[in-house]
Amino acid sequence: MTARELDAAGITEPVLRDAYTRCRRLNARHGRTYFLATRLLPVERRPAVHALYGFARWADDIVDSLDTYAPAHRRAADLALLHERLERGLRDAHARTDSHARTDSHARPDGHKRTDGHARTDGHGISDVTGDGIDAGTDVGIDVGIDVGGGDEPVVLALADTARRYAIDHRHFSDFMASMRSDLEVTDYPTYDDLRTYMHGSAAVIGLQMLPILGTVVPREEAAPHAAALGVAFQLTNFLRDVGEDLDRGRVYLPADLLSAHGVDRELLSWSRRTGRRDRRITEALRAFEVLTRGVYREATPGLAMLDPVSRPCIRTAFVLYGGILDAVARDGYAVLHRRAVVPRRRRAAVAVDGLVRLAAARAARAARAGARRPGPRQPDTTPAAPAAGHEPTAVTTPPHPLHEEVA
């Protein structure tokens, strides 16, 4: 499947293929829910999503996984080095693009971008129209090669290449790194507004990075707030599920004002985690955080219908599965300080099957529209016109409990 994805995406440089493959492995190993949802994307778009996730996972591991045996200053230095390599990789990718564009401009009198005389397809013979002004199939500069000197990491190479291909705003990556650095210093958040400021870089920008890859049927700026909200909703879900694990790392992501409204503070949370005993005040605070999180899912919901129809099954699957984590937390009596809530495997399978059905329908609709646009033999004027192709429904069915990381 990996080679098929890379071939469909037009990624031919061996070093880049290896870089994307490593990112895919990170996605498969660390983010089972997200990896499952990604399998529902058109095959040529999957490597880019793997690159985004692989980089985010790598940075997050520097912050979290090394807590027990690396001092903060060492992790800060690692993050600084990662950021430096990222900026260099983005600059190099941009320079390659500019160089190739100048060559193309000299080669063609009209200065237009080369299209190689054929439209991009999604692996099923269907023209790939993203609807947001970005030609996801343009393969600018890929034949220039990759400079792997200076110790560049594979995940940085893949991310920089993805940013170049999809014209992703580099500020999103800087904002993400700023939030990662804050995790080394900030251990709690006085208010929800403070937490939202952090989550802009740690979660909202992930949704914004994804938009050019997913494609939209509306102007991208119209879909952007909903994409950002979905990234935040996913992270809030993780915060609720992982309260105990985060506490072990010395962090409390639940806002202090929400906790104190129910008589809860860090000391009480630590007592419950340490002793395994429950407290009604903690349960009520966690329930309030769940209600808050569901509200953010409602903010995100309208954005699902704004996506390219062939991308909707992927994001809807993630939407439903992450929402299932909230359901599992509630069913388990908000015992997240003592054990991780899990979504039943049967439920995950059912959601995946539903996603496949929706994907097949979206592809069929796209093929029908492409066929309707394709000129056929001239017919006499008396021949009835072919019926118009049906439109992709814009309404999104929200699960009974609406929905960065995995369902255990």
mmCIF file of N, CA and C in Angstrom, residues 56-135:
data_model
loop_
_atom_site.group_PDB
_atom_site.id
_atom_site.type_symbol
_atom_site.label_atom_id
_atom_site.label_comp_id
_atom_site.label_asym_id
_atom_site.label_seq_id
_atom_site.Cartn_x
_atom_site.Cartn_y
_atom_site.Cartn_z
ATOM 1 N N ALA A 56 4.317 15.991 13.735
ATOM 2 C CA ALA A 56 3.682 16.353 15.005
ATOM 3 C C ALA A 56 3.965 15.302 16.071
ATOM 4 N N ARG A 57 3.952 14.042 15.676
ATOM 5 C CA ARG A 57 4.214 12.956 16.623
ATOM 6 C C ARG A 57 5.649 13.013 17.124
ATOM 7 N N TRP A 58 6.570 13.315 16.219
ATOM 8 C CA TRP A 58 7.985 13.371 16.580
ATOM 9 C C TRP A 58 8.236 14.496 17.574
ATOM 10 N N ALA A 59 7.683 15.673 17.302
ATOM 11 C CA ALA A 59 7.857 16.803 18.222
ATOM 12 C C ALA A 59 7.215 16.504 19.570
ATOM 13 N N ASP A 60 6.041 15.901 19.540
ATOM 14 C CA ASP A 60 5.344 15.593 20.787
ATOM 15 C C ASP A 60 6.114 14.579 21.617
ATOM 16 N N ASP A 61 6.760 13.634 20.942
ATOM 17 C CA ASP A 61 7.564 12.647 21.663
ATOM 18 C C ASP A 61 8.751 13.291 22.366
ATOM 19 N N ILE A 62 9.338 14.308 21.744
ATOM 20 C CA ILE A 62 10.433 15.018 22.402
ATOM 21 C C ILE A 62 9.935 15.636 23.705
ATOM 22 N N VAL A 63 8.726 16.179 23.666
ATOM 23 C CA VAL A 63 8.172 16.850 24.848
ATOM 24 C C VAL A 63 7.751 15.841 25.909
ATOM 25 N N ASP A 64 7.099 14.758 25.497
ATOM 26 C CA ASP A 64 6.464 13.852 26.457
ATOM 27 C C ASP A 64 7.269 12.600 26.779
ATOM 28 N N SER A 65 7.692 11.883 25.763
ATOM 29 C CA SER A 65 8.258 10.558 26.003
ATOM 30 C C SER A 65 9.576 10.599 26.753
ATOM 31 N N LEU A 66 10.273 11.715 26.706
ATOM 32 C CA LEU A 66 11.570 11.794 27.360
ATOM 33 C C LEU A 66 11.492 12.369 28.772
ATOM 34 N N ASP A 67 10.278 12.648 29.256
ATOM 35 C CA ASP A 67 10.126 13.309 30.549
ATOM 36 C C ASP A 67 10.859 12.590 31.668
ATOM 37 N N THR A 68 10.866 11.272 31.624
ATOM 38 C CA THR A 68 11.373 10.523 32.768
ATOM 39 C C THR A 68 12.884 10.419 32.798
ATOM 40 N N TYR A 69 13.559 10.688 31.686
ATOM 41 C CA TYR A 69 14.998 10.500 31.714
ATOM 42 C C TYR A 69 15.788 11.591 30.996
ATOM 43 N N ALA A 70 15.153 12.686 30.589
ATOM 44 C CA ALA A 70 15.886 13.794 29.986
ATOM 45 C C ALA A 70 15.457 15.089 30.658
ATOM 46 N N PRO A 71 16.406 15.883 31.116
ATOM 47 C CA PRO A 71 16.043 17.143 31.764
ATOM 48 C C PRO A 71 15.402 18.107 30.774
ATOM 49 N N ALA A 72 14.690 19.096 31.317
ATOM 50 C CA ALA A 72 13.952 20.032 30.475
ATOM 51 C C ALA A 72 14.874 20.777 29.520
ATOM 52 N N HIS A 73 16.075 21.161 29.989
ATOM 53 C CA HIS A 73 16.954 21.925 29.113
ATOM 54 C C HIS A 73 17.424 21.096 27.928
ATOM 55 N N ARG A 74 17.546 19.773 28.119
ATOM 56 C CA ARG A 74 17.936 18.902 27.007
ATOM 57 C C ARG A 74 16.796 18.807 25.995
ATOM 58 N N ARG A 75 15.580 18.667 26.493
ATOM 59 C CA ARG A 75 14.441 18.589 25.580
ATOM 60 C C ARG A 75 14.220 19.913 24.867
ATOM 61 N N ALA A 76 14.464 21.035 25.565
ATOM 62 C CA ALA A 76 14.353 22.342 24.925
ATOM 63 C C ALA A 76 15.370 22.472 23.793
ATOM 64 N N ALA A 77 16.589 21.984 24.033
ATOM 65 C CA ALA A 77 17.610 22.027 22.993
ATOM 66 C C ALA A 77 17.218 21.162 21.799
ATOM 67 N N ASP A 78 16.627 19.979 22.069
ATOM 68 C CA ASP A 78 16.182 19.106 20.985
ATOM 69 C C ASP A 78 15.090 19.774 20.158
ATOM 70 N N LEU A 79 14.144 20.445 20.841
ATOM 71 C CA LEU A 79 13.089 21.146 20.122
ATOM 72 C C LEU A 79 13.652 22.291 19.286
ATOM 73 N N ALA A 80 14.612 23.016 19.846
ATOM 74 C CA ALA A 80 15.218 24.120 19.106
ATOM 75 C C ALA A 80 15.916 23.601 17.852
ATOM 76 N N LEU A 81 16.613 22.473 17.981
ATOM 77 C CA LEU A 81 17.277 21.884 16.823
ATOM 78 C C LEU A 81 16.261 21.431 15.782
ATOM 79 N N LEU A 82 15.176 20.817 16.246
ATOM 80 C CA LEU A 82 14.124 20.388 15.330
ATOM 81 C C LEU A 82 13.541 21.582 14.579
ATOM 82 N N HIS A 83 13.290 22.678 15.300
ATOM 83 C CA HIS A 83 12.735 23.869 14.662
ATOM 84 C C HIS A 83 13.709 24.440 13.639
ATOM 85 N N GLU A 84 14.976 24.438 13.975
ATOM 86 C CA GLU A 84 15.992 24.943 13.045
ATOM 87 C C GLU A 84 16.022 24.100 11.768
ATOM 88 N N ARG A 85 15.974 22.787 11.935
ATOM 89 C CA ARG A 85 15.976 21.906 10.767
ATOM 90 C C ARG A 85 14.701 22.088 9.947
ATOM 91 N N LEU A 86 13.583 22.292 10.639
ATOM 92 C CA LEU A 86 12.327 22.502 9.925
ATOM 93 C C LEU A 86 12.404 23.770 9.076
ATOM 94 N N GLU A 87 12.860 24.870 9.674
ATOM 95 C CA GLU A 87 12.924 26.124 8.923
ATOM 96 C C GLU A 87 13.870 25.997 7.734
ATOM 97 N N ARG A 88 15.000 25.297 7.926
ATOM 98 C CA ARG A 88 15.927 25.103 6.819
ATOM 99 C C ARG A 88 15.282 24.251 5.729
ATOM 100 N N GLY A 89 14.566 23.213 6.142
ATOM 101 C CA GLY A 89 13.906 22.357 5.159
ATOM 102 C C GLY A 89 12.847 23.102 4.367
ATOM 103 N N LEU A 90 12.068 23.949 5.050
ATOM 104 C CA LEU A 90 11.048 24.729 4.361
ATOM 105 C C LEU A 90 11.682 25.722 3.393
ATOM 106 N N ARG A 91 12.785 26.350 3.821
ATOM 107 C CA ARG A 91 13.468 27.294 2.927
ATOM 108 C C ARG A 91 14.021 26.575 1.699
ATOM 109 N N ASP A 92 14.636 25.421 1.918
ATOM 110 C CA ASP A 92 15.210 24.680 0.799
ATOM 111 C C ASP A 92 14.128 24.242 -0.184
ATOM 112 N N ALA A 93 13.009 23.765 0.350
ATOM 113 C CA ALA A 93 11.915 23.340 -0.520
ATOM 114 C C ALA A 93 11.381 24.522 -1.320
ATOM 115 N N HIS A 94 11.253 25.676 -0.653
ATOM 116 C CA HIS A 94 10.773 26.877 -1.341
ATOM 117 C C HIS A 94 11.766 27.296 -2.423
ATOM 118 N N ALA A 95 13.050 27.212 -2.134
ATOM 119 C CA ALA A 95 14.066 27.584 -3.113
ATOM 120 C C ALA A 95 14.015 26.653 -4.320
ATOM 121 N N ARG A 96 13.825 25.364 -4.081
ATOM 122 C CA ARG A 96 13.722 24.429 -5.199
ATOM 123 C C ARG A 96 12.521 24.753 -6.069
ATOM 124 N N THR A 97 11.413 25.109 -5.422
ATOM 125 C CA THR A 97 10.210 25.472 -6.159
ATOM 126 C C THR A 97 10.463 26.704 -7.015
ATOM 127 N N ASP A 98 11.082 27.739 -6.418
ATOM 128 C CA ASP A 98 11.365 28.968 -7.159
ATOM 129 C C ASP A 98 12.290 28.688 -8.337
ATOM 130 N N SER A 99 13.310 27.868 -8.100
ATOM 131 C CA SER A 99 14.264 27.553 -9.162
ATOM 132 C C SER A 99 13.577 26.839 -10.312
ATOM 133 N N HIS A 100 12.733 25.888 -9.957
ATOM 134 C CA HIS A 100 12.026 25.136 -11.000
ATOM 135 C C HIS A 100 11.039 26.039 -11.739
ATOM 136 N N ALA A 101 10.363 26.924 -11.002
ATOM 137 C CA ALA A 101 9.405 27.826 -11.628
ATOM 138 C C ALA A 101 10.097 28.758 -12.611
ATOM 139 N N ARG A 102 11.315 29.245 -12.236
ATOM 140 C CA ARG A 102 12.048 30.123 -13.147
ATOM 141 C C ARG A 102 12.438 29.368 -14.416
ATOM 142 N N THR A 103 12.857 28.110 -14.247
ATOM 143 C CA THR A 103 13.211 27.294 -15.403
ATOM 144 C C THR A 103 12.008 27.107 -16.304
ATOM 145 N N ASP A 104 10.858 26.821 -15.701
ATOM 146 C CA ASP A 104 9.622 26.636 -16.456
ATOM 147 C C ASP A 104 9.245 27.910 -17.194
ATOM 148 N N SER A 105 9.387 29.068 -16.519
ATOM 149 C CA SER A 105 9.008 30.336 -17.113
ATOM 150 C C SER A 105 9.861 30.634 -18.339
ATOM 151 N N HIS A 106 11.173 30.299 -18.263
ATOM 152 C CA HIS A 106 12.047 30.524 -19.409
ATOM 153 C C HIS A 106 11.712 29.554 -20.539
ATOM 154 N N ALA A 107 11.276 28.371 -20.152
ATOM 155 C CA ALA A 107 11.016 27.349 -21.169
ATOM 156 C C ALA A 107 9.720 27.615 -21.919
ATOM 157 N N ARG A 108 8.770 28.341 -21.256
ATOM 158 C CA ARG A 108 7.483 28.582 -21.890
ATOM 159 C C ARG A 108 7.269 30.069 -22.063
ATOM 160 N N PRO A 109 6.960 30.520 -23.271
ATOM 161 C CA PRO A 109 6.796 31.947 -23.521
ATOM 162 C C PRO A 109 5.714 32.585 -22.671
ATOM 163 N N ASP A 110 4.655 31.837 -22.347
ATOM 164 C CA ASP A 110 3.565 32.444 -21.588
ATOM 165 C C ASP A 110 3.834 32.448 -20.094
ATOM 166 N N GLY A 111 4.915 31.795 -19.627
ATOM 167 C CA GLY A 111 5.279 31.811 -18.218
ATOM 168 C C GLY A 111 4.366 30.993 -17.338
ATOM 169 N N HIS A 112 3.435 30.209 -17.917
ATOM 170 C CA HIS A 112 2.506 29.436 -17.096
ATOM 171 C C HIS A 112 3.176 28.181 -16.559
ATOM 172 N N LYS A 113 2.615 27.687 -15.493
ATOM 173 C CA LYS A 113 3.137 26.481 -14.860
ATOM 174 C C LYS A 113 2.938 25.269 -15.764
ATOM 175 N N ARG A 114 3.927 24.384 -15.763
ATOM 176 C CA ARG A 114 3.834 23.174 -16.568
ATOM 177 C C ARG A 114 2.761 22.256 -16.009
ATOM 178 N N THR A 115 1.983 21.667 -16.905
ATOM 179 C CA THR A 115 0.954 20.729 -16.471
ATOM 180 C C THR A 115 1.203 19.331 -17.007
ATOM 181 N N ASP A 116 2.238 19.168 -17.857
ATOM 182 C CA ASP A 116 2.580 17.863 -18.441
ATOM 183 C C ASP A 116 1.458 17.302 -19.302
ATOM 184 N N GLY A 117 0.503 18.174 -19.657
ATOM 185 C CA GLY A 117 -0.489 17.794 -20.648
ATOM 186 C C GLY A 117 -1.578 16.872 -20.158
ATOM 187 N N HIS A 118 -1.706 16.636 -18.846
ATOM 188 C CA HIS A 118 -2.786 15.775 -18.384
ATOM 189 C C HIS A 118 -3.225 16.193 -16.995
ATOM 190 N N ALA A 119 -4.464 15.882 -16.695
ATOM 191 C CA ALA A 119 -5.017 16.235 -15.388
ATOM 192 C C ALA A 119 -4.625 15.194 -14.363
ATOM 193 N N ARG A 120 -4.536 15.607 -13.129
ATOM 194 C CA ARG A 120 -4.250 14.697 -12.018
ATOM 195 C C ARG A 120 -5.477 13.860 -11.730
ATOM 196 N N THR A 121 -5.291 12.595 -11.427
ATOM 197 C CA THR A 121 -6.410 11.745 -11.064
ATOM 198 C C THR A 121 -6.205 11.208 -9.679
ATOM 199 N N ASP A 122 -7.268 10.643 -9.117
ATOM 200 C CA ASP A 122 -7.181 10.158 -7.747
ATOM 201 C C ASP A 122 -6.923 8.660 -7.689
ATOM 202 N N GLY A 123 -6.436 8.095 -8.759
ATOM 203 C CA GLY A 123 -6.148 6.669 -8.759
ATOM 204 C C GLY A 123 -7.305 5.844 -9.289
ATOM 205 N N HIS A 124 -8.423 6.506 -9.610
ATOM 206 C CA HIS A 124 -9.581 5.797 -10.140
ATOM 207 C C HIS A 124 -10.035 6.439 -11.436
ATOM 208 N N GLY A 125 -9.132 7.199 -12.070
ATOM 209 C CA GLY A 125 -9.470 7.827 -13.322
ATOM 210 C C GLY A 125 -10.372 9.024 -13.167
ATOM 211 N N ILE A 126 -10.459 9.582 -11.975
ATOM 212 C CA ILE A 126 -11.354 10.691 -11.700
ATOM 213 C C ILE A 126 -10.539 11.956 -11.557
ATOM 214 N N SER A 127 -10.911 13.000 -12.263
ATOM 215 C CA SER A 127 -10.170 14.253 -12.183
ATOM 216 C C SER A 127 -10.206 14.796 -10.775
ATOM 217 N N ASP A 128 -9.033 15.227 -10.261
ATOM 218 C CA ASP A 128 -8.916 15.699 -8.877
ATOM 219 C C ASP A 128 -9.069 17.216 -8.823
ATOM 220 N N VAL A 129 -10.272 17.669 -8.582
ATOM 221 C CA VAL A 129 -10.543 19.092 -8.434
ATOM 222 C C VAL A 129 -10.767 19.374 -6.964
ATOM 223 N N THR A 130 -9.843 20.109 -6.340
ATOM 224 C CA THR A 130 -9.962 20.342 -4.910
ATOM 225 C C THR A 130 -10.985 21.394 -4.585
ATOM 226 N N GLY A 131 -11.246 22.315 -5.506
ATOM 227 C CA GLY A 131 -12.254 23.328 -5.253
ATOM 228 C C GLY A 131 -11.762 24.470 -4.404
ATOM 229 N N ASP A 132 -10.463 24.511 -4.064
ATOM 230 C CA ASP A 132 -10.006 25.598 -3.201
ATOM 231 C C ASP A 132 -8.861 26.387 -3.823
ATOM 232 N N GLY A 133 -8.669 26.228 -5.135
ATOM 233 C CA GLY A 133 -7.670 27.028 -5.817
ATOM 234 C C GLY A 133 -6.266 26.466 -5.735
ATOM 235 N N ILE A 134 -6.068 25.332 -5.085
ATOM 236 C CA ILE A 134 -4.750 24.711 -4.988
ATOM 237 C C ILE A 134 -4.748 23.461 -5.841
ATOM 238 N N ASP A 135 -3.814 23.369 -6.752
ATOM 239 C CA ASP A 135 -3.674 22.166 -7.568
ATOM 240 C C ASP A 135 -2.828 21.167 -6.812
#
